[in-house]
């Protein structure tokens, strides 16, 4: 999200007319950029008409006729450069009204509007550095009787209206120094002001509390930090009175580290070998307090007015367009337009020397994509997709983005995949950049998905935000579902719902959610660590899946209607899950009680398995919680498994392909029986549940697969494999039955069933990888995949599902040693290495892997050097992934240890390297050894990064299945518990126990089945 100060806006002439702040602020929002939403117009209209929603809908009916204009390279400075010192925002309340798109409490608050001239904390007046303020340990605080700072959540006695932030970022000294004026509206008399601060040094004498109406200072009795809750506490002599606006000012400074949190340092190397610096931000979830003191909770929404000073060779961008800019003594100062009302975690800054590409839509909406200058060619794909996604979602929600621009930046160092900061979306490079001819189809899909996800957040997350982090899934589940809507509209031929939703998201999360260590989608959380842990696949993928199920039974039209109503109703506000369900009930005219249906899916962890038993004339259905490890009686999370879900149960039969829906409100239900004919449940795999048939019914389904598998939707063919293997793993079905569902695959050309199969069988392959049956399994897989491989041409033609299929078939064929496939890959690798041939991008990942697997030190070093030389991030990932799959232990050990060397492996890539190593048995042994022998070092170096450590533990231990290793890990985690990710250590131990049980119970059965089938196929 590198954002430049340059602004595309036309006339700025009305600014600084000397008519005071009020006029200036108004002009700021009437800048004529869009046909649609001007906030101030909204605001004023709402005040007059008192009816926001009608207006909102009306102005949003904007026809998008796209007119593109593409600009390469960095922009010219803005012609209008005012070096006037901006005035402080005495009239914060008024500005708040201009940007806040709602009418609540206007009358009460407007009584406090008094124009006051005040020069406190004027922009540019950098304070004298004071000595570092000591953090007072808890026990030393002489606490008055009432100690509100000990409560982890902030009170709502003070609500922020506006933050006026000034920040000077020095990319040479790697420091930042700033001041903030917080305009807080008091709702209840109190002597305390509490806000968040973390990793910042505050300047003690800078702290002031002023009555915004009278400009009078309030006397401060004590001020201290309460580190445990990351609080700053001010105790006043007199009480703040309800209904009054106060200005709280704090000066502070901090340091730029490469820690990927708050405002941080990132770097890149130019083609000529010069290292360049940039500053970027990542504030979600609780790191806004690391950038500036603030009330850092998502429902404490406010407007933000930001001024940045930085070295003049850089450009700064933020959420909103630049308002003014000036240069002085080698420093540039940029002031940005006030943001919409939004949560603190959405603020963003990038200060860099990046290049950008730009498109302006017909309605004036300005889209820019930024990257390192020599990668700007790789942004062409992204900007097209961003435009299409904006167009799609604007029409879908019937509400335009309230900002008039959006910047998207590929940041060289980034902790997650991407971050949806309003107006300034940041990505890791692989998530935004796309190089035709080098990036594969998979990369294309990923880039498209991530962009669509981030753009969807404009409405879900940014405009409407969850009230607290326990409903993070509202943001993430919706963005994760909506991204597929956009993709399906852009690429209907990709069949993304089957290709990606079912195979790539729903199946994997169903495995995770079937463990006793799972958690409900909506789960109580309090601390920053809890919050960090909630960013997991349960929030994203299960959240998405249960919403998809909701869409399945209310229908697409009513689903869209519900979403529109919800976003319109809660725009610029926060909402709770119940409010969402009630809005949906309203949308379907109370045809369903959505709240009571959906609560069973979001407040309970796990999901049901529906078991079908044949009676005389009907099938008897029962539901039970599905658990992978049935030996575990109690949950780690303390819940019992006596759960019941309200299940929308769908099915088709051999005689009737019309989809039937029945509701299972209780633990059992009945449906008519189809004798001697198959019945297939969970049509299109829309329901988040598994189905277990009687063995004879599984047999009928298997027969149909052999006869003509295309009778079943592709998602269901995948589902039959996914369900049967998971049921077998949970001891609810014999492995024979599950394995019988796979023999038809010789004829299968669908991507989803093959993926479901490879994922399902992966567990077996990995578990038996150190035993004799492994050879049999490899042979069975070879027999299945060989005819499919031999029937495909390794071209790059066709639509995405076809290309995807060829990719995974080549991968599997090479893994199991199909000679033709290996020969192809080896030859391609050699020609690439020796002759510099360009590889077909879809297959290059497999080809690199085969080259490294079959090669030695020379091949390894060559691939490593190429990974360091390429400027295409996805190519680097493919090459680095291949390196983790060498069959030489010493090379793998050397590679694993490089994670401690940031000059070789960047901090952001550590997680990836661990996962590359965990792809094969040998690498898994090496990475487990690393985890156990370098545990202290891992914690020391990465212990602050919850996400990284959690992923690492999960990856490395997922297939461990010996008592010996379980005991070793258990002792390690107990003796040296990690500072973060403790929950993951419990998860991992529980999973290992389940793995051990699995081996004891299934090894012989599977070996026997394989022996029968492999010999039969010889
Ligand atoms: Zn998201």
PDB file of N, CA and C in Angstrom, residues 549-560 584 588 591-592 594:
ATOM      1  N   UNK A 549     -23.851 -21.900   3.405  1.00  0.00           N
ATOM      2  CA  UNK A 549     -24.981 -22.781   3.688  1.00  0.00           C
ATOM      3  C   UNK A 549     -26.260 -21.946   3.855  1.00  0.00           C
ATOM      4  N   UNK A 550     -26.109 -20.821   4.552  1.00  0.00           N
ATOM      5  CA  UNK A 550     -27.250 -19.906   4.709  1.00  0.00           C
ATOM      6  C   UNK A 550     -27.751 -19.463   3.326  1.00  0.00           C
ATOM      7  N   UNK A 551     -26.807 -19.109   2.461  1.00  0.00           N
ATOM      8  CA  UNK A 551     -27.186 -18.694   1.115  1.00  0.00           C
ATOM      9  C   UNK A 551     -27.898 -19.841   0.392  1.00  0.00           C
ATOM     10  N   UNK A 552     -27.441 -21.060   0.673  1.00  0.00           N
ATOM     11  CA  UNK A 552     -28.042 -22.225   0.035  1.00  0.00           C
ATOM     12  C   UNK A 552     -29.531 -22.335   0.318  1.00  0.00           C
ATOM     13  N   UNK A 553     -29.945 -22.079   1.564  1.00  0.00           N
ATOM     14  CA  UNK A 553     -31.382 -22.262   1.821  1.00  0.00           C
ATOM     15  C   UNK A 553     -32.222 -21.006   1.690  1.00  0.00           C
ATOM     16  N   UNK A 554     -31.623 -19.802   1.820  1.00  0.00           N
ATOM     17  CA  UNK A 554     -32.464 -18.616   1.590  1.00  0.00           C
ATOM     18  C   UNK A 554     -32.484 -18.234   0.108  1.00  0.00           C
ATOM     19  N   UNK A 555     -31.512 -18.737  -0.656  1.00  0.00           N
ATOM     20  CA  UNK A 555     -31.445 -18.393  -2.079  1.00  0.00           C
ATOM     21  C   UNK A 555     -30.577 -17.163  -2.297  1.00  0.00           C
ATOM     22  N   UNK A 556     -30.004 -17.081  -3.495  1.00  0.00           N
ATOM     23  CA  UNK A 556     -29.042 -16.014  -3.779  1.00  0.00           C
ATOM     24  C   UNK A 556     -29.650 -14.615  -3.680  1.00  0.00           C
ATOM     25  N   UNK A 557     -30.907 -14.491  -4.137  1.00  0.00           N
ATOM     26  CA  UNK A 557     -31.509 -13.155  -4.171  1.00  0.00           C
ATOM     27  C   UNK A 557     -31.736 -12.619  -2.766  1.00  0.00           C
ATOM     28  N   UNK A 558     -32.325 -13.452  -1.904  1.00  0.00           N
ATOM     29  CA  UNK A 558     -32.591 -12.992  -0.543  1.00  0.00           C
ATOM     30  C   UNK A 558     -31.297 -12.813   0.251  1.00  0.00           C
ATOM     31  N   UNK A 559     -30.308 -13.604  -0.102  1.00  0.00           N
ATOM     32  CA  UNK A 559     -29.023 -13.452   0.567  1.00  0.00           C
ATOM     33  C   UNK A 559     -28.448 -12.064   0.258  1.00  0.00           C
ATOM     34  N   UNK A 560     -28.509 -11.711  -1.014  1.00  0.00           N
ATOM     35  CA  UNK A 560     -28.013 -10.392  -1.406  1.00  0.00           C
ATOM     36  C   UNK A 560     -28.844  -9.284  -0.763  1.00  0.00           C
ATOM     37  N   UNK A 584     -31.222 -10.722   8.310  1.00  0.00           N
ATOM     38  CA  UNK A 584     -31.543 -11.758   7.316  1.00  0.00           C
ATOM     39  C   UNK A 584     -32.977 -12.258   7.476  1.00  0.00           C
ATOM     40  N   UNK A 588     -35.937 -12.218   4.595  1.00  0.00           N
ATOM     41  CA  UNK A 588     -36.741 -13.344   4.071  1.00  0.00           C
ATOM     42  C   UNK A 588     -38.162 -13.314   4.647  1.00  0.00           C
ATOM     43  N   UNK A 591     -39.589 -15.854   7.106  1.00  0.00           N
ATOM     44  CA  UNK A 591     -39.898 -17.203   6.644  1.00  0.00           C
ATOM     45  C   UNK A 591     -39.078 -18.231   7.445  1.00  0.00           C
ATOM     46  N   UNK A 592     -37.885 -17.824   7.800  1.00  0.00           N
ATOM     47  CA  UNK A 592     -37.034 -18.639   8.677  1.00  0.00           C
ATOM     48  C   UNK A 592     -36.637 -17.792   9.864  1.00  0.00           C
ATOM     49  N   UNK A 594     -33.721 -17.082  11.251  1.00  0.00           N
ATOM     50  CA  UNK A 594     -32.300 -17.265  10.909  1.00  0.00           C
ATOM     51  C   UNK A 594     -31.440 -17.324  12.167  1.00  0.00           C
TER      52      UNK A 594
END
